[in-house]
Amino acid sequence: IPLAALGMLGQHGPLIAAFAMALSDLAVVGNALRLKRRLDRRPIR
């Protein structure tokens, strides 16, 4: 996003930055769901 704001990604910079941000959000949500599923399978002590 900083590269797009500085104009270093060319004309399509904002589009590239938005796409990267969406992929980042998906990665965070996916990892959170994976962690939740893993912790749910742990036996209670």
PDB file of C-alpha atoms in Angstrom:
ATOM      1  CA  ILE A   1       0.000   0.000   0.000  1.00  0.00           C
ATOM      2  CA  PRO A   2       2.793   2.505   0.701  1.00  0.00           C
ATOM      3  CA  LEU A   3       4.280   1.800  -2.737  1.00  0.00           C
ATOM      4  CA  ALA A   4       0.914   2.473  -4.361  1.00  0.00           C
ATOM      5  CA  ALA A   5       0.487   5.682  -2.352  1.00  0.00           C
ATOM      6  CA  LEU A   6       3.895   6.903  -3.552  1.00  0.00           C
ATOM      7  CA  GLY A   7       3.021   6.075  -7.150  1.00  0.00           C
ATOM      8  CA  MET A   8       5.709   3.407  -7.497  1.00  0.00           C
ATOM      9  CA  LEU A   9       3.361   0.741  -8.862  1.00  0.00           C
ATOM     10  CA  GLY A  10       2.269   2.739 -11.875  1.00  0.00           C
ATOM     11  CA  GLN A  11      -1.238   3.483 -13.023  1.00  0.00           C
ATOM     12  CA  HIS A  12      -2.726   0.301 -11.547  1.00  0.00           C
ATOM     13  CA  GLY A  13      -1.043   0.743  -8.164  1.00  0.00           C
ATOM     14  CA  PRO A  14      -4.210   1.258  -6.114  1.00  0.00           C
ATOM     15  CA  LEU A  15      -5.787  -1.833  -7.698  1.00  0.00           C
ATOM     16  CA  ILE A  16      -2.715  -3.934  -6.937  1.00  0.00           C
ATOM     17  CA  ALA A  17      -2.632  -2.633  -3.358  1.00  0.00           C
ATOM     18  CA  ALA A  18      -6.326  -3.402  -2.847  1.00  0.00           C
ATOM     19  CA  PHE A  19      -5.828  -6.929  -4.177  1.00  0.00           C
ATOM     20  CA  ALA A  20      -2.828  -7.464  -1.873  1.00  0.00           C
ATOM     21  CA  MET A  21      -4.830  -6.181   1.104  1.00  0.00           C
ATOM     22  CA  ALA A  22      -7.690  -8.572   0.306  1.00  0.00           C
ATOM     23  CA  LEU A  23      -5.273 -11.514   0.090  1.00  0.00           C
ATOM     24  CA  SER A  24      -3.750 -10.476   3.402  1.00  0.00           C
ATOM     25  CA  ASP A  25      -7.193 -10.392   5.033  1.00  0.00           C
ATOM     26  CA  LEU A  26      -7.987 -13.851   3.678  1.00  0.00           C
ATOM     27  CA  ALA A  27      -4.704 -15.196   5.030  1.00  0.00           C
ATOM     28  CA  VAL A  28      -5.410 -13.802   8.498  1.00  0.00           C
ATOM     29  CA  VAL A  29      -8.945 -15.213   8.601  1.00  0.00           C
ATOM     30  CA  GLY A  30      -7.780 -18.572   7.243  1.00  0.00           C
ATOM     31  CA  ASN A  31      -5.040 -18.869   9.851  1.00  0.00           C
ATOM     32  CA  ALA A  32      -7.431 -17.889  12.641  1.00  0.00           C
ATOM     33  CA  LEU A  33      -9.914 -20.556  11.562  1.00  0.00           C
ATOM     34  CA  ARG A  34      -7.141 -23.135  11.287  1.00  0.00           C
ATOM     35  CA  LEU A  35      -5.891 -22.280  14.774  1.00  0.00           C
ATOM     36  CA  LYS A  36      -9.424 -22.415  16.211  1.00  0.00           C
ATOM     37  CA  ARG A  37     -10.026 -25.821  14.659  1.00  0.00           C
ATOM     38  CA  ARG A  38      -6.715 -27.101  15.988  1.00  0.00           C
ATOM     39  CA  LEU A  39      -7.408 -25.840  19.520  1.00  0.00           C
ATOM     40  CA  ASP A  40     -10.929 -27.320  19.473  1.00  0.00           C
ATOM     41  CA  ARG A  41      -9.456 -30.794  18.869  1.00  0.00           C
ATOM     42  CA  ARG A  42      -7.118 -30.608  21.859  1.00  0.00           C
ATOM     43  CA  PRO A  43      -8.161 -32.817  24.774  1.00  0.00           C
ATOM     44  CA  ILE A  44      -9.287 -31.023  27.912  1.00  0.00           C
ATOM     45  CA  ARG A  45      -6.972 -31.685  30.867  1.00  0.00           C
TER      46      ARG A  45
END
